Short mmCIF file of C-alpha atoms in Angstrom, two decimals:
data_model
loop_
_atom_site.label_atom_id
_atom_site.label_comp_id
_atom_site.label_asym_id
_atom_site.label_seq_id
_atom_site.Cartn_x
_atom_site.Cartn_y
_atom_site.Cartn_z
CA UNK X 1 16.40 30.53 -7.54
CA UNK X 2 14.86 29.26 -4.76
CA UNK X 3 14.08 25.26 -4.68
CA UNK X 4 12.80 23.73 -1.12
CA UNK X 5 11.94 19.72 -1.34
CA UNK X 6 9.12 17.80 0.56
CA UNK X 7 8.57 14.95 1.22
CA UNK X 8 5.23 12.87 2.49
CA UNK X 9 7.34 9.04 3.59
CA UNK X 10 4.06 7.53 3.55
CA UNK X 11 3.42 8.61 0.21
CA UNK X 12 7.48 8.05 -0.33
CA UNK X 13 6.49 11.44 -2.31
CA UNK X 14 8.37 14.34 -3.50
CA UNK X 15 7.40 17.53 -4.36
CA UNK X 16 8.96 20.86 -4.94
CA UNK X 17 8.96 24.95 -3.81
CA UNK X 18 10.86 26.10 -6.56
CA UNK X 19 11.15 30.52 -6.76
CA UNK X 20 11.90 33.23 -8.26
CA UNK X 21 13.59 35.57 -5.57
CA UNK X 22 13.77 38.43 -7.78
CA UNK X 23 9.82 38.71 -8.64
CA UNK X 24 9.10 36.17 -5.16
CA UNK X 25 6.89 33.86 -7.40
CA UNK X 26 6.64 30.67 -7.02
CA UNK X 27 5.31 27.29 -8.19
CA UNK X 28 4.92 24.17 -7.24
CA UNK X 29 6.31 20.57 -9.02
CA UNK X 30 3.91 17.34 -8.73
CA UNK X 31 1.64 19.16 -5.25
CA UNK X 32 0.14 16.77 -3.01
CA UNK X 33 -2.96 17.33 -1.62
CA UNK X 34 -2.62 18.91 1.59
CA UNK X 35 -1.13 22.26 0.57
CA UNK X 36 -0.97 23.99 3.88
CA UNK X 37 3.08 23.15 4.01
CA UNK X 38 3.39 24.99 0.25
CA UNK X 39 1.42 28.00 1.80
CA UNK X 40 3.85 28.25 4.87
CA UNK X 41 7.44 27.99 3.20
CA UNK X 42 5.89 29.73 0.93
CA UNK X 43 6.03 32.80 3.31
CA UNK X 44 8.45 32.42 5.60
CA UNK X 45 10.23 33.51 2.28
CA UNK X 46 7.86 36.62 0.89
CA UNK X 47 7.03 34.87 -2.28
CA UNK X 48 3.67 34.25 -3.85
CA UNK X 49 2.39 30.58 -5.70
CA UNK X 50 1.54 31.58 -8.68
CA UNK X 51 1.46 28.32 -10.25
CA UNK X 52 1.33 24.17 -9.48
CA UNK X 53 2.89 21.76 -12.37
CA UNK X 54 2.33 18.45 -13.11
CA UNK X 55 4.31 16.05 -14.54
CA UNK X 56 1.58 13.37 -14.82
CA UNK X 57 -1.39 12.53 -14.15
CA UNK X 58 -1.29 10.13 -10.88
CA UNK X 59 -2.04 7.32 -9.80
CA UNK X 60 -1.23 6.82 -5.82
CA UNK X 61 -1.35 9.57 -4.74
CA UNK X 62 -4.56 13.43 -4.77
CA UNK X 63 -2.69 16.14 -6.30
CA UNK X 64 -3.12 19.84 -4.71
CA UNK X 65 -3.47 20.89 -8.14
CA UNK X 66 -6.38 21.90 -7.26
CA UNK X 67 -5.73 23.06 -3.81
CA UNK X 68 -3.37 25.38 -5.45
CA UNK X 69 -5.29 26.55 -8.09
CA UNK X 70 -8.19 28.06 -5.52
CA UNK X 71 -6.08 29.93 -4.30
CA UNK X 72 -5.29 31.92 -7.37
CA UNK X 73 -2.05 29.09 -8.79
CA UNK X 74 -1.80 28.83 -13.18
CA UNK X 75 -2.50 24.98 -13.48
CA UNK X 76 0.74 23.85 -15.88
CA UNK X 77 -0.51 20.02 -17.18
CA UNK X 78 0.39 17.89 -19.88
CA UNK X 79 -1.45 17.44 -23.39
CA UNK X 80 0.72 14.90 -24.59
CA UNK X 81 -1.52 10.76 -24.69
CA UNK X 82 -4.31 11.99 -26.59
CA UNK X 83 -8.17 12.31 -24.71
CA UNK X 84 -7.93 9.73 -23.18
CA UNK X 85 -5.34 11.01 -21.19
CA UNK X 86 -6.68 14.29 -21.23
CA UNK X 87 -7.44 16.03 -17.88
CA UNK X 88 -11.54 16.52 -18.05
CA UNK X 89 -12.08 19.33 -14.84
CA UNK X 90 -10.15 22.67 -17.05
CA UNK X 91 -13.03 24.67 -16.69
CA UNK X 92 -12.60 25.14 -13.76
CA UNK X 93 -8.80 26.52 -13.60
CA UNK X 94 -6.02 29.11 -15.23
CA UNK X 95 -5.12 26.38 -16.74
CA UNK X 96 -2.14 25.96 -18.84
CA UNK X 97 -1.33 23.03 -21.32
CA UNK X 98 1.77 21.84 -22.75
CA UNK X 99 3.78 19.39 -24.97
CA UNK X 100 6.69 18.94 -25.95
CA UNK X 101 8.79 21.21 -26.90
CA UNK X 102 7.01 24.32 -24.95
CA UNK X 103 8.39 26.44 -22.56
CA UNK X 104 6.87 28.65 -19.45
CA UNK X 105 8.77 31.09 -17.87
CA UNK X 106 8.51 32.03 -13.17
CA UNK X 107 10.47 35.50 -13.65
CA UNK X 108 13.44 33.60 -14.75
CA UNK X 109 13.06 30.87 -14.07
CA UNK X 110 12.39 28.62 -17.91
CA UNK X 111 10.79 25.52 -17.58
CA UNK X 112 11.47 23.64 -20.93
CA UNK X 113 9.13 21.03 -20.96
CA UNK X 114 10.10 17.36 -22.27
CA UNK X 115 7.22 14.29 -23.21
CA UNK X 116 8.91 11.33 -21.34
CA UNK X 117 6.13 8.69 -22.30
CA UNK X 118 6.63 5.20 -20.49
CA UNK X 119 4.90 5.23 -17.01
CA UNK X 120 1.82 6.90 -18.01
CA UNK X 121 1.54 8.67 -22.03
CA UNK X 122 1.09 11.45 -20.87
CA UNK X 123 4.01 11.86 -18.39
CA UNK X 124 6.00 14.64 -18.77
CA UNK X 125 9.60 16.05 -17.59
CA UNK X 126 10.56 19.45 -17.04
CA UNK X 127 14.39 20.67 -17.62
CA UNK X 128 14.86 23.82 -15.43
CA UNK X 129 17.20 26.62 -16.35
CA UNK X 130 17.40 29.82 -14.13
CA UNK X 131 18.94 32.83 -16.97
CA UNK X 132 19.55 35.22 -13.83
CA UNK X 133 22.56 32.76 -12.71
CA UNK X 134 23.04 30.89 -16.08
CA UNK X 135 22.28 30.82 -19.52
CA UNK X 136 21.82 26.37 -19.42
CA UNK X 137 19.66 23.77 -17.30
CA UNK X 138 20.66 23.09 -13.64
CA UNK X 139 18.97 19.88 -12.83
CA UNK X 140 15.63 18.04 -14.70
CA UNK X 141 12.14 17.83 -12.82
CA UNK X 142 11.29 13.87 -13.82
CA UNK X 143 8.09 13.05 -11.64
CA UNK X 144 7.72 8.97 -12.07
CA UNK X 145 10.15 8.58 -15.33
CA UNK X 146 13.39 8.57 -14.11
CA UNK X 147 13.66 7.93 -10.22
CA UNK X 148 16.82 7.49 -7.56
CA UNK X 149 17.83 3.96 -9.43
CA UNK X 150 14.95 2.91 -10.75
CA UNK X 151 12.69 3.65 -13.00
CA UNK X 152 9.03 4.46 -13.20
CA UNK X 153 6.03 1.07 -13.98
CA UNK X 154 4.99 0.49 -17.75
CA UNK X 155 2.40 -1.34 -15.76
CA UNK X 156 0.39 0.53 -13.52
CA UNK X 157 -2.29 1.21 -16.36
CA UNK X 158 -2.86 -2.01 -18.43
CA UNK X 159 -5.80 -3.69 -16.13
CA UNK X 160 -6.91 0.25 -15.54
CA UNK X 161 -6.56 1.96 -18.34
CA UNK X 162 -6.17 -0.10 -21.76
CA UNK X 163 -2.23 0.04 -22.25
CA UNK X 164 -0.29 -3.09 -22.18
CA UNK X 165 2.60 -3.28 -20.04
CA UNK X 166 4.99 -3.25 -23.17
CA UNK X 167 3.86 -0.78 -25.16
CA UNK X 168 4.16 0.80 -21.59
CA UNK X 169 7.93 -0.16 -21.88
CA UNK X 170 8.69 0.68 -25.20
CA UNK X 171 7.96 4.31 -24.66
CA UNK X 172 9.84 3.70 -21.37
CA UNK X 173 12.34 2.57 -23.49
CA UNK X 174 12.77 5.44 -26.18
CA UNK X 175 12.41 7.86 -23.51
CA UNK X 176 14.85 6.75 -21.70
CA UNK X 177 17.06 6.95 -24.05
CA UNK X 178 16.80 10.60 -24.76
CA UNK X 179 17.36 10.98 -21.02
CA UNK X 180 20.76 9.71 -21.30
CA UNK X 181 21.48 12.16 -24.49
CA UNK X 182 21.51 15.07 -21.42
CA UNK X 183 24.53 16.75 -19.44
CA UNK X 184 26.09 14.34 -16.68
CA UNK X 185 26.06 17.34 -14.63
CA UNK X 186 22.04 18.20 -14.63
CA UNK X 187 21.03 17.52 -11.16
CA UNK X 188 17.60 14.99 -11.08
CA UNK X 189 14.84 15.60 -8.61
CA UNK X 190 12.00 12.45 -9.17
CA UNK X 191 8.40 12.47 -7.67
CA UNK X 192 8.82 9.30 -5.58
CA UNK X 193 11.32 7.74 -3.31
CA UNK X 194 12.08 4.12 -2.03
CA UNK X 195 8.91 2.17 -1.37
CA UNK X 196 6.79 4.30 -4.33
CA UNK X 197 4.49 1.40 -5.95
CA UNK X 198 5.24 3.55 -8.92
CA UNK X 199 8.48 2.51 -9.80
CA UNK X 200 11.23 -0.40 -9.45
CA UNK X 201 13.87 -0.25 -7.64
CA UNK X 202 13.64 3.62 -6.70
CA UNK X 203 16.13 4.89 -3.79
CA UNK X 204 15.87 6.83 -0.66
CA UNK X 205 18.06 9.70 -1.32
CA UNK X 206 17.36 13.27 -2.18
CA UNK X 207 19.05 13.45 -5.07
CA UNK X 208 21.35 12.05 -8.09
CA UNK X 209 22.91 13.64 -10.95
CA UNK X 210 21.77 12.22 -14.91
CA UNK X 211 25.44 10.80 -14.89
CA UNK X 212 25.07 9.86 -12.30
CA UNK X 213 21.78 7.78 -13.01
CA UNK X 214 23.99 6.88 -16.25
CA UNK X 215 26.73 5.31 -14.85
CA UNK X 216 24.78 3.04 -11.61
CA UNK X 217 20.68 2.63 -12.72
CA UNK X 218 19.81 -0.39 -13.58
CA UNK X 219 17.33 0.42 -16.11
CA UNK X 220 19.66 2.66 -18.42
CA UNK X 221 22.44 0.57 -18.72
CA UNK X 222 20.23 -1.21 -21.52
CA UNK X 223 21.36 -0.69 -25.48
CA UNK X 224 19.22 -2.91 -26.60
CA UNK X 225 14.95 -3.07 -26.23
CA UNK X 226 13.96 -6.33 -25.92
CA UNK X 227 16.50 -6.84 -22.71
CA UNK X 228 15.09 -3.61 -21.77
CA UNK X 229 12.03 -4.73 -21.64
CA UNK X 230 12.39 -8.30 -20.26
CA UNK X 231 14.31 -7.27 -17.05
CA UNK X 232 11.74 -3.92 -16.71
CA UNK X 233 8.25 -6.85 -17.23
CA UNK X 234 9.84 -9.24 -14.22
CA UNK X 235 8.96 -9.67 -11.12
CA UNK X 236 6.84 -6.58 -11.26
CA UNK X 237 5.30 -5.87 -7.32
CA UNK X 238 1.20 -6.13 -7.26
CA UNK X 239 -0.66 -3.19 -8.46
CA UNK X 240 -2.28 -1.09 -5.73
CA UNK X 241 -6.23 -1.64 -6.07
CA UNK X 242 -6.55 2.01 -5.56
CA UNK X 243 -4.39 2.97 -8.64
CA UNK X 244 -6.94 3.22 -11.02
CA UNK X 245 -9.64 5.78 -8.50
CA UNK X 246 -6.59 7.76 -8.25
CA UNK X 247 -6.48 8.19 -11.77
CA UNK X 248 -9.65 8.57 -12.13
CA UNK X 249 -10.12 11.57 -8.82
CA UNK X 250 -7.17 13.29 -10.33
CA UNK X 251 -8.50 12.78 -14.21
CA UNK X 252 -11.59 14.58 -13.11
CA UNK X 253 -10.87 16.70 -10.58
CA UNK X 254 -11.03 16.65 -6.69
CA UNK X 255 -12.85 17.55 -4.39
CA UNK X 256 -12.12 21.05 -3.12
CA UNK X 257 -10.61 20.26 0.95
CA UNK X 258 -12.62 22.89 2.38
CA UNK X 259 -16.34 21.83 1.00
CA UNK X 260 -15.53 18.06 2.51
CA UNK X 261 -17.10 17.53 5.38
CA UNK X 262 -15.14 17.80 9.27
CA UNK X 263 -15.44 14.00 10.14
CA UNK X 264 -18.32 13.43 13.53
CA UNK X 265 -16.43 11.92 16.62
CA UNK X 266 -18.81 9.40 18.31
CA UNK X 267 -19.33 9.45 21.86
CA UNK X 268 -22.21 6.99 21.94
CA UNK X 269 -20.80 3.46 21.72
CA UNK X 270 -23.66 1.32 22.62
CA UNK X 271 -24.41 0.63 18.48
CA UNK X 272 -20.44 0.00 17.47
CA UNK X 273 -21.31 -3.61 18.36
CA UNK X 274 -24.15 -4.17 15.49
CA UNK X 275 -22.28 -2.06 12.98
CA UNK X 276 -19.53 -4.70 12.99
CA UNK X 277 -22.01 -7.19 12.34
CA UNK X 278 -23.68 -5.28 9.54
CA UNK X 279 -22.27 -3.52 6.05
CA UNK X 280 -20.06 -1.45 7.88
CA UNK X 281 -15.58 -0.53 7.69
CA UNK X 282 -14.56 -0.55 10.97
CA UNK X 283 -10.86 0.34 11.29
CA UNK X 284 -8.67 0.39 14.97
CA UNK X 285 -5.31 2.42 13.67
CA UNK X 286 -3.69 0.95 17.16
CA UNK X 287 -0.58 -0.84 16.48
CA UNK X 288 -0.34 -4.91 15.45
CA UNK X 289 0.82 -5.71 19.52
CA UNK X 290 -2.63 -3.57 21.67
CA UNK X 291 -4.49 -4.44 19.09
CA UNK X 292 -3.49 -8.59 19.17
CA UNK X 293 -3.85 -8.03 23.29
CA UNK X 294 -7.83 -7.27 22.72
CA UNK X 295 -10.06 -5.53 19.43
CA UNK X 296 -13.72 -5.16 18.81
CA UNK X 297 -15.02 -8.42 17.67
CA UNK X 298 -15.17 -7.26 13.30
CA UNK X 299 -12.77 -4.59 12.88
CA UNK X 300 -9.56 -4.74 10.14
CA UNK X 301 -5.92 -3.59 12.06
CA UNK X 302 -4.37 -1.23 9.83
CA UNK X 303 -2.18 0.84 11.83
CA UNK X 304 -1.46 4.59 11.65
CA UNK X 305 2.61 4.31 10.74
CA UNK X 306 4.21 4.58 7.34
CA UNK X 307 2.57 2.47 5.90
CA UNK X 308 -1.18 3.54 6.92
CA UNK X 309 -2.29 5.18 3.10
CA UNK X 310 -1.04 1.87 1.46
CA UNK X 311 -2.84 -0.96 2.93
CA UNK X 312 -6.25 1.15 3.96
CA UNK X 313 -6.36 1.87 0.05
CA UNK X 314 -5.57 -1.89 -0.52
CA UNK X 315 -8.14 -3.15 1.16
CA UNK X 316 -11.30 -1.08 1.92
CA UNK X 317 -13.79 -1.26 -0.67
CA UNK X 318 -14.49 3.00 -1.18
CA UNK X 319 -18.02 2.45 -1.71
CA UNK X 320 -18.68 1.19 1.66
CA UNK X 321 -19.08 3.49 4.92
CA UNK X 322 -15.81 2.77 6.90
CA UNK X 323 -15.76 4.58 10.53
CA UNK X 324 -12.49 4.77 12.53
CA UNK X 325 -11.71 3.46 16.29
CA UNK X 326 -8.50 6.17 16.95
CA UNK X 327 -6.87 8.09 19.52
CA UNK X 328 -8.85 11.46 18.37
CA UNK X 329 -5.55 13.54 19.25
CA UNK X 330 -4.43 11.79 16.51
CA UNK X 331 -7.68 12.38 14.05
CA UNK X 332 -6.32 15.37 11.73
CA UNK X 333 -3.68 13.29 10.87
CA UNK X 334 -5.27 10.61 9.37
CA UNK X 335 -7.67 13.34 7.59
CA UNK X 336 -4.67 14.46 5.90
CA UNK X 337 -3.56 11.05 4.87
CA UNK X 338 -6.97 9.19 4.17
CA UNK X 339 -7.97 12.43 2.41
CA UNK X 340 -4.29 12.14 -0.01
CA UNK X 341 -5.57 8.57 -1.51
CA UNK X 342 -9.10 9.93 -1.69
CA UNK X 343 -11.17 9.36 1.16
CA UNK X 344 -12.89 12.23 1.49
CA UNK X 345 -15.53 11.75 4.15
CA UNK X 346 -15.46 9.17 7.08
CA UNK X 347 -19.04 7.82 8.69
CA UNK X 348 -17.20 8.56 11.68
CA UNK X 349 -14.71 8.28 14.12
CA UNK X 350 -15.10 6.74 18.14
CA UNK X 351 -12.20 6.88 20.74
CA UNK X 352 -10.90 3.59 20.97
CA UNK X 353 -10.01 3.25 24.37
CA UNK X 354 -13.87 5.16 25.10
CA UNK X 355 -14.73 1.34 23.09
CA UNK X 356 -12.66 -1.08 24.10
CA UNK X 357 -13.25 0.11 27.66
CA UNK X 358 -16.79 -0.01 27.28
CA UNK X 359 -17.48 -3.16 25.62
CA UNK X 360 -17.85 -5.35 27.03
CA UNK X 361 -16.18 -9.17 25.57
CA UNK X 362 -13.18 -8.29 23.58
CA UNK X 363 -11.72 -10.32 20.75
CA UNK X 364 -7.87 -11.47 20.89
CA UNK X 365 -5.18 -13.39 18.42
CA UNK X 366 -2.28 -15.45 19.34
CA UNK X 367 1.40 -14.48 18.34
CA UNK X 368 3.84 -17.26 18.73
CA UNK X 369 7.48 -17.74 17.78
CA UNK X 370 9.04 -20.33 15.28
CA UNK X 371 9.10 -22.45 17.09
CA UNK X 372 5.85 -22.22 18.41
CA UNK X 373 4.93 -22.42 14.96
CA UNK X 374 7.38 -25.25 14.65
CA UNK X 375 5.68 -27.16 16.96
CA UNK X 376 1.74 -26.26 16.47
CA UNK X 377 3.23 -28.08 12.42
CA UNK X 378 4.66 -30.94 14.33
CA UNK X 379 0.94 -31.85 16.26
CA UNK X 380 -1.85 -30.20 14.32
CA UNK X 381 -3.00 -30.24 10.91
CA UNK X 382 -2.26 -26.56 10.17
CA UNK X 383 -2.01 -24.48 6.97
CA UNK X 384 1.22 -22.46 6.60
CA UNK X 385 -0.29 -19.00 4.93
CA UNK X 386 1.95 -16.64 2.94
CA UNK X 387 0.55 -13.24 2.12
CA UNK X 388 3.63 -11.42 0.87
CA UNK X 389 3.53 -10.31 -2.42
CA UNK X 390 4.32 -13.47 -4.83
CA UNK X 391 7.27 -12.30 -6.01
CA UNK X 392 8.47 -11.96 -2.46
CA UNK X 393 6.88 -15.64 -2.18
CA UNK X 394 9.15 -16.92 -5.34
CA UNK X 395 12.61 -16.39 -4.13
CA UNK X 396 11.67 -17.87 -1.27
CA UNK X 397 9.07 -19.69 1.77
CA UNK X 398 8.69 -21.86 3.35
CA UNK X 399 8.02 -24.61 2.57
CA UNK X 400 4.38 -25.93 2.26
CA UNK X 401 3.01 -22.49 2.50
CA UNK X 402 -0.11 -21.42 0.43
CA UNK X 403 0.71 -17.67 -0.83
CA UNK X 404 -2.25 -15.13 -0.66
CA UNK X 405 -0.77 -11.78 -0.32
CA UNK X 406 -3.04 -9.82 1.81
CA UNK X 407 -4.08 -7.27 -0.43
CA UNK X 408 -6.16 -9.50 -2.02
CA UNK X 409 -7.02 -11.35 0.91
CA UNK X 410 -10.61 -10.73 1.64
CA UNK X 411 -11.47 -12.20 -1.75
CA UNK X 412 -9.85 -15.12 -2.10
CA UNK X 413 -11.06 -16.05 1.56
CA UNK X 414 -12.80 -19.10 -0.47
CA UNK X 415 -9.71 -20.79 -1.09
CA UNK X 416 -9.12 -21.53 2.46
CA UNK X 417 -9.64 -24.74 3.94
CA UNK X 418 -11.35 -24.96 7.31
CA UNK X 419 -8.04 -25.95 9.45
CA UNK X 420 -5.82 -23.95 11.85
CA UNK X 421 -3.89 -21.04 10.42
CA UNK X 422 -0.01 -19.95 10.76
CA UNK X 423 0.10 -16.31 8.78
CA UNK X 424 3.36 -15.01 8.98
CA UNK X 425 5.09 -11.99 5.46
CA UNK X 426 7.87 -10.86 5.38
CA UNK X 427 8.25 -9.66 9.78
CA UNK X 428 5.23 -10.35 11.14
CA UNK X 429 3.60 -6.73 10.07
CA UNK X 430 1.76 -7.65 6.62
CA UNK X 431 0.72 -10.78 8.38
CA UNK X 432 -1.03 -9.07 11.96
CA UNK X 433 -3.09 -7.50 8.77
CA UNK X 434 -3.77 -10.42 7.18
CA UNK X 435 -4.64 -11.94 10.36
CA UNK X 436 -7.54 -9.01 11.66
CA UNK X 437 -9.12 -9.67 7.69
CA UNK X 438 -8.94 -13.09 9.31
CA UNK X 439 -10.59 -12.91 12.15
CA UNK X 440 -13.02 -9.96 11.03
CA UNK X 441 -14.26 -13.03 8.32
CA UNK X 442 -15.05 -15.01 11.19
CA UNK X 443 -11.24 -17.60 11.47
CA UNK X 444 -10.66 -17.53 14.86
CA UNK X 445 -8.33 -20.93 14.25
CA UNK X 446 -5.65 -19.00 13.94
CA UNK X 447 -1.94 -17.59 14.60
CA UNK X 448 0.29 -15.27 14.22
CA UNK X 449 4.21 -15.63 13.50
CA UNK X 450 5.91 -13.33 14.82
CA UNK X 451 9.44 -12.62 12.75
CA UNK X 452 7.56 -13.64 9.24
CA UNK X 453 9.86 -15.63 7.38
CA UNK X 454 13.04 -13.61 8.23
CA UNK X 455 13.13 -14.81 11.59
CA UNK X 456 11.80 -17.77 10.38
CA UNK X 457 14.60 -18.67 8.64
CA UNK X 458 17.22 -17.33 11.76
CA UNK X 459 15.68 -19.64 13.61
CA UNK X 460 14.04 -22.97 11.38
CA UNK X 461 16.04 -22.90 8.85
#
């Protein structure tokens, strides 16, 4: 048996190539949309990818199942959860629908299907047995069900899918009871690591076991359903705005990347300033410090780093034309990331350095230390704007701060009075994004608190 682990740090998404070395056949578990790494890995091992397996209809990224099907792979999809959670693009695919207790084989590999609802109604887990070596399973692929030290969230569908968080939590409790009956030695392979919005308290490690999770995973320590539900639903962070769209794309079938147009490099920068003043979205992908020192007025700064897909998915409107100001040498990687969250097309992109050089007047904003911010607070009438999540704010905040989470800031601008703003988050990254949103919407009397609440606590409190 061959097992290869793939991890997308921008999505905190884990996927797996599982192959039978005897027959040279392999399947991909919960594939990302960018399938080239799987194809290359299989080729190096002399294997053919014959299957793509999904644990559930994902809500945080567009899957690569259809891409693999286009290359000839059969797809293995859940048939649990009822019609509301059925896949709707099956006529295009060589597909096998799976229910609890089903089995399918890839060479000498046997996959046993377990229905483990709660995160979503259709969620499946897969026990894997290498029959060429043993007659008992070696491990279990848990999707977004059991994570390393955590559990999948049951509240994601509450707004978009008509399933209450409490219903999902009750289903999770039943699924956990079933999981706890498994043998301790089984390895656990989930679809997400630390930082994913799909789970609560997932760890950032590549391997675990059922026995370890039974002993140390907080979600597996409850013997009473009511106590479990209360703990699970308490202090869940905000659900990203784009999750409902990802769910719809994956349920109805994403477009094939090969059929999508290549983004256009716009070399004439003459009209870009007027575009920023109209109903267009222009994202500057540089780091926050560079953006603060000089940028095109009306643009929003979302740095191309590990959190890029999370915040661009939260903030941008998928129905409004999108332009990027970026380093052209990064565009291939940027497009892979954008398409991983369903942003398939751009209105165009421009070389950000060329734009800066040819723009007559650049905008900027000031970053201040906690000491400088305290001085402003002592001498001016200001609003402290805390753009962290509600849970973070509840755990501790600067006295008098107003809390509007950065992901919903654009919809809450009318809540802000006409006063100077001191914008902050936990460490300074999210507040930089928030400042760019505010400036793009006409708020110029503001500063960004460097180091955020953490630095404030160190220097002031």
